[in-house]
Amino acid sequence: MVPARNNMFLVCVTVGLVFLASKYRNNVLRSVKHLYKNIKNRDGSKDTDNTAKCDKHDTDNNNNNEDNDNKENKLILDEIILADSPEKCDYAVQRIRCDLSDGVLGFDCEWVKEGPVSLLQLATHNGVVALFRIGKIGYIPPKLKELLASKHILKVGISSFEDGHKIVKDYGCRVNGTVDLRTLAENFNLPSRKSLAAMCLEYLNIEMDKIIEVRCGDWDASTLTDEQVAYAACDALASVIVYHKIMQKEKEKYTLWQRVGIYLYNILSSDINVRIHGVPARTVDTRYKNL
């Protein structure tokens, strides 16, 4: 009896709903149409929003791609350490070593006329730059001397051997592992230019501002100007970035299997710099042996 009662109840409810629907048919149809329009408009707005979001996403992607392309052609300084005391020199060397992931440093020097080296610049590829005011300190602290003497850490730049030789003459500190970017490019049969500014234009598409008043300024001054600090830091950083760009262009010339063959050749080489850094033999200057 219970199922029969339930069925009868459902029949009564159904009949009642049909009756209401027939009596208020116009109202029901109007409500259904209104509901349909709302749903349609809402879905349309969602589609529009999604389309807008997609367009915005595509635009953002395009902008990001452009930013990435531009980022590759910028000198991004992460930190500049101005070391004008032995304690600051020790900190700067420690900071450089912590950020030295590839064993390559941008290297440059500044001095006034025929005087001793006033400023020594070292930069990592990640944008940490240390400016050592060795002229103001009067000597090269032991930890910095150890870093410069390391044969396993390349010091890359323009006329890097000559800069290192001057440090030897002025302070009695040997600078090992110097690489002239022009020699590196020539050994890879890539374009080589005379100056760092020209190399930056060739490999980074960057025009460096070489302001003569800054370049020939007083590097022995008690306090360096902001322009001098920026100039010195950019020179060292540009050197290490150009180095990596040259190495990248060299790799792009070969197929994957050719790269594997070159890698195997390098690790079997008797030249330690060929094994560690993959630079051609006789690229790292060894003229200090004759000094």
Coordinates of C-alpha atoms in Angstrom, one line a residue:
M1 CA 0.0 0.0 0.0
V2 CA 2.9 2.4 0.7
P3 CA 4.3 2.3 -2.9
A4 CA 0.8 2.9 -4.2
R5 CA 0.3 5.9 -2.0
N6 CA 3.6 7.3 -3.1
N7 CA 2.8 6.8 -6.8
M8 CA -0.6 8.5 -6.2
F9 CA 1.1 11.4 -4.6
L10 CA 3.5 11.8 -7.5
V11 CA 0.5 11.7 -9.9
C12 CA -1.3 14.4 -8.0
V13 CA 1.8 16.6 -7.9
T14 CA 2.4 16.2 -11.6
V15 CA -1.2 17.0 -12.4
G16 CA -1.0 20.1 -10.2
L17 CA 2.1 21.3 -11.9
V18 CA 0.6 20.8 -15.4
F19 CA -2.5 22.7 -14.3
L20 CA -0.3 25.6 -12.9
A21 CA 1.7 25.6 -16.1
S22 CA -1.3 25.8 -18.3
K23 CA -2.9 28.5 -16.2
Y24 CA 0.2 30.6 -15.9
R25 CA 1.7 29.5 -19.2
N26 CA 2.6 33.0 -20.4
N27 CA 4.3 33.8 -17.1
V28 CA 6.2 30.5 -17.2
L29 CA 7.3 31.1 -20.8
R30 CA 8.3 34.6 -20.1
S31 CA 10.4 33.5 -17.1
V32 CA 12.1 30.7 -19.2
K33 CA 12.9 33.2 -21.9
H34 CA 14.3 35.7 -19.4
L35 CA 16.4 32.9 -17.8
Y36 CA 17.7 31.8 -21.2
K37 CA 18.7 35.3 -22.1
N38 CA 20.6 35.7 -18.8
I39 CA 22.4 32.4 -19.3
K40 CA 23.3 33.3 -22.9
N41 CA 24.5 36.8 -21.9
R42 CA 26.5 35.3 -19.0
D43 CA 28.1 32.7 -21.3
G44 CA 28.8 35.3 -23.9
S45 CA 30.5 37.5 -21.3
K46 CA 32.6 34.6 -20.2
D47 CA 33.6 33.9 -23.7
T48 CA 34.5 37.5 -24.1
D49 CA 36.4 37.5 -20.9
N50 CA 38.2 34.4 -21.9
T51 CA 39.0 35.8 -25.3
A52 CA 40.2 39.0 -23.6
K53 CA 42.3 36.9 -21.2
C54 CA 43.7 34.9 -24.0
D55 CA 44.5 38.0 -26.0
K56 CA 46.1 39.6 -22.9
H57 CA 48.0 36.3 -22.3
D58 CA 49.2 36.3 -25.9
T59 CA 50.1 40.0 -25.6
D60 CA 51.9 39.3 -22.3
N61 CA 53.8 36.4 -23.9
N62 CA 54.8 38.6 -26.8
N63 CA 55.9 41.3 -24.4
N64 CA 57.8 38.7 -22.4
N65 CA 59.5 37.4 -25.5
E66 CA 60.5 40.9 -26.4
D67 CA 61.7 41.6 -22.9
N68 CA 63.7 38.4 -22.9
D69 CA 65.3 39.3 -26.2
N70 CA 66.1 42.8 -24.8
K71 CA 67.3 41.2 -21.6
E72 CA 69.9 39.3 -23.5
N73 CA 71.4 42.5 -24.8
K74 CA 71.6 44.3 -21.5
L75 CA 74.3 44.6 -18.9
I76 CA 72.5 43.7 -15.7
L77 CA 74.4 44.6 -12.6
D78 CA 73.4 42.6 -9.5
E79 CA 75.8 44.1 -7.0
I80 CA 78.8 46.5 -7.1
I81 CA 81.3 46.2 -4.3
L82 CA 83.6 49.1 -3.8
A83 CA 86.6 47.7 -1.9
D84 CA 88.9 50.4 -0.6
S85 CA 90.3 48.7 2.5
P86 CA 91.9 45.2 3.1
E87 CA 88.8 44.1 5.0
K88 CA 86.5 45.1 2.2
C89 CA 88.8 43.4 -0.3
D90 CA 88.5 40.1 1.6
Y91 CA 84.7 40.4 1.6
A92 CA 84.7 41.2 -2.1
V93 CA 86.9 38.2 -2.9
Q94 CA 84.6 36.0 -0.9
R95 CA 81.5 37.4 -2.6
I96 CA 83.1 36.9 -6.1
R97 CA 84.1 33.3 -5.3
C98 CA 80.6 32.5 -4.0
D99 CA 79.1 33.8 -7.3
L100 CA 81.7 32.2 -9.5
S101 CA 79.8 29.3 -11.1
D102 CA 81.8 29.0 -14.3
G103 CA 85.4 29.9 -13.4
V104 CA 85.4 33.0 -15.6
L105 CA 85.8 36.6 -14.5
G106 CA 85.6 39.8 -16.5
F107 CA 88.9 41.7 -15.9
D108 CA 90.0 45.3 -16.3
C109 CA 92.2 47.9 -14.8
E110 CA 92.3 51.7 -14.6
W111 CA 95.2 54.0 -13.8
V112 CA 96.2 57.6 -14.2
K113 CA 98.8 58.4 -16.9
E114 CA 102.0 56.4 -16.2
G115 CA 101.2 55.8 -12.5
P116 CA 100.5 52.4 -10.9
V117 CA 97.2 50.6 -11.3
S118 CA 94.6 52.5 -9.3
L119 CA 91.5 50.3 -9.8
L120 CA 91.2 46.6 -10.5
Q121 CA 87.8 45.4 -11.7
L122 CA 86.5 41.8 -11.5
A123 CA 83.0 40.7 -12.6
T124 CA 81.0 37.4 -12.6
H125 CA 78.6 36.5 -15.4
N126 CA 75.7 36.9 -12.9
G127 CA 76.4 40.6 -12.4
V128 CA 78.4 40.7 -9.2
V129 CA 81.2 43.3 -9.8
A130 CA 84.0 44.1 -7.4
L131 CA 86.1 47.3 -7.7
F132 CA 89.3 47.0 -5.8
R133 CA 91.0 50.3 -5.1
I134 CA 94.5 48.8 -4.8
G135 CA 96.1 52.2 -5.5
K136 CA 94.4 53.6 -2.4
I137 CA 95.2 50.5 -0.3
G138 CA 98.8 50.5 -1.5
Y139 CA 99.2 46.8 -2.0
I140 CA 97.2 43.7 -3.0
P141 CA 95.8 41.8 -0.1
P142 CA 96.6 38.0 0.1
K143 CA 93.1 36.7 -0.7
L144 CA 92.9 38.9 -3.8
K145 CA 96.5 37.9 -4.8
E146 CA 95.5 34.2 -4.5
L147 CA 92.4 34.8 -6.7
L148 CA 94.5 36.6 -9.4
A149 CA 97.2 33.9 -9.4
S150 CA 94.8 31.0 -9.9
K151 CA 95.3 29.3 -13.2
H152 CA 91.9 27.7 -13.1
I153 CA 90.0 31.0 -13.1
L154 CA 90.0 32.8 -16.4
K155 CA 90.4 36.6 -16.4
V156 CA 88.9 37.8 -19.7
G157 CA 88.9 41.2 -21.3
I158 CA 90.7 43.4 -23.9
S159 CA 94.5 43.6 -23.5
S160 CA 94.1 41.5 -20.4
F161 CA 97.7 40.2 -20.5
E162 CA 99.0 43.8 -20.6
D163 CA 96.8 44.8 -17.7
G164 CA 98.0 41.7 -15.8
H165 CA 101.6 42.5 -16.7
K166 CA 101.2 46.0 -15.3
I167 CA 99.9 44.6 -12.0
V168 CA 103.0 42.4 -11.9
K169 CA 105.3 45.4 -12.4
D170 CA 103.4 47.7 -10.0
Y171 CA 102.6 45.3 -7.2
G172 CA 104.6 42.1 -7.8
C173 CA 101.3 40.1 -8.0
R174 CA 101.1 37.6 -10.9
V175 CA 97.8 37.4 -12.8
N176 CA 97.4 33.9 -14.4
G177 CA 94.7 32.7 -16.8
T178 CA 94.3 35.9 -18.8
V179 CA 92.3 35.7 -22.1
D180 CA 92.1 38.4 -24.7
L181 CA 88.6 38.4 -26.2
R182 CA 90.0 39.3 -29.6
T183 CA 92.3 36.2 -29.5
L184 CA 89.4 34.0 -28.4
A185 CA 87.2 35.2 -31.3
E186 CA 90.1 34.8 -33.8
N187 CA 90.8 31.2 -32.7
F188 CA 87.2 30.4 -33.2
N189 CA 87.2 32.1 -36.7
L190 CA 84.6 34.6 -35.4
P191 CA 84.6 38.4 -35.9
S192 CA 87.3 40.2 -33.8
R193 CA 87.2 43.9 -33.2
K194 CA 89.9 46.3 -31.7
S195 CA 88.1 47.6 -28.6
L196 CA 85.7 46.4 -26.0
A197 CA 83.1 48.9 -27.2
A198 CA 83.4 47.4 -30.7
M199 CA 83.2 43.8 -29.4
C200 CA 80.0 44.7 -27.4
L201 CA 78.5 46.2 -30.6
E202 CA 79.4 43.1 -32.5
Y203 CA 78.3 40.4 -30.1
L204 CA 75.8 42.1 -27.8
N205 CA 74.4 44.8 -30.1
I206 CA 75.1 47.3 -27.3
E207 CA 76.7 50.7 -27.8
M208 CA 78.8 51.5 -24.8
D209 CA 79.2 55.1 -23.7
K210 CA 82.9 55.7 -23.6
I211 CA 83.0 59.2 -22.2
I212 CA 86.6 60.5 -22.5
E213 CA 86.3 62.6 -19.3
V214 CA 85.4 59.5 -17.3
R215 CA 87.9 57.2 -18.9
C216 CA 90.7 59.7 -18.4
G217 CA 89.5 60.9 -15.0
D218 CA 91.2 60.8 -11.6
W219 CA 91.1 57.2 -10.5
D220 CA 93.3 58.1 -7.5
A221 CA 90.7 60.5 -6.1
S222 CA 89.7 60.0 -2.5
T223 CA 86.1 59.3 -3.6
L224 CA 85.1 58.0 -7.0
T225 CA 82.2 59.6 -8.8
D226 CA 79.1 57.6 -9.6
E227 CA 80.0 57.9 -13.3
Q228 CA 83.4 56.4 -12.6
V229 CA 81.9 53.5 -10.6
A230 CA 79.4 52.7 -13.4
Y231 CA 82.0 53.0 -16.1
A232 CA 84.4 50.7 -14.4
A233 CA 81.8 48.1 -13.4
C234 CA 80.3 48.0 -16.9
D235 CA 83.7 47.4 -18.5
A236 CA 84.4 44.3 -16.4
L237 CA 80.8 43.0 -16.7
A238 CA 80.7 43.5 -20.5
S239 CA 84.0 41.5 -20.9
V240 CA 82.6 38.4 -19.2
I241 CA 79.3 38.6 -21.1
V242 CA 81.1 39.0 -24.4
Y243 CA 83.2 35.9 -23.5
H244 CA 80.0 33.8 -23.0
K245 CA 78.5 35.1 -26.2
I246 CA 81.5 34.1 -28.2
M247 CA 81.4 30.6 -26.6
Q248 CA 77.7 30.4 -27.4
K249 CA 78.2 31.4 -31.1
E250 CA 80.9 28.8 -31.4
K251 CA 78.6 26.0 -30.1
E252 CA 75.9 27.1 -32.5
K253 CA 78.0 26.3 -35.5
Y254 CA 78.0 22.6 -34.8
T255 CA 75.4 19.8 -34.7
L256 CA 74.7 17.8 -31.5
W257 CA 77.0 15.0 -32.5
Q258 CA 79.8 17.3 -33.5
R259 CA 79.5 19.0 -30.0
V260 CA 79.7 15.6 -28.4
G261 CA 82.9 14.9 -30.4
I262 CA 84.4 18.3 -29.4
Y263 CA 83.5 17.7 -25.8
L264 CA 85.3 14.3 -25.8
Y265 CA 88.3 15.9 -27.5
N266 CA 88.4 18.6 -24.9
I267 CA 88.2 16.4 -21.8
L268 CA 91.1 14.3 -23.3
S269 CA 93.3 17.3 -24.0
S270 CA 96.5 17.8 -22.1
D271 CA 95.7 21.6 -21.9
I272 CA 93.9 22.2 -18.6
N273 CA 92.1 25.2 -19.9
V274 CA 90.8 23.2 -22.9
R275 CA 89.6 20.5 -20.5
I276 CA 87.9 22.9 -18.0
H277 CA 86.7 25.8 -20.1
G278 CA 86.6 24.4 -23.7
V279 CA 88.7 27.3 -25.1
P280 CA 91.0 26.5 -28.0
A281 CA 94.6 25.7 -27.2
R282 CA 97.0 28.7 -26.9
T283 CA 94.1 31.0 -26.1
V284 CA 95.0 31.5 -22.5
D285 CA 98.1 33.6 -22.3
T286 CA 101.2 31.9 -20.9
R287 CA 103.8 34.6 -21.5
Y288 CA 104.3 34.9 -17.8
K289 CA 106.5 31.9 -18.0
N290 CA 109.0 34.0 -19.8
L291 CA 108.9 37.0 -17.3

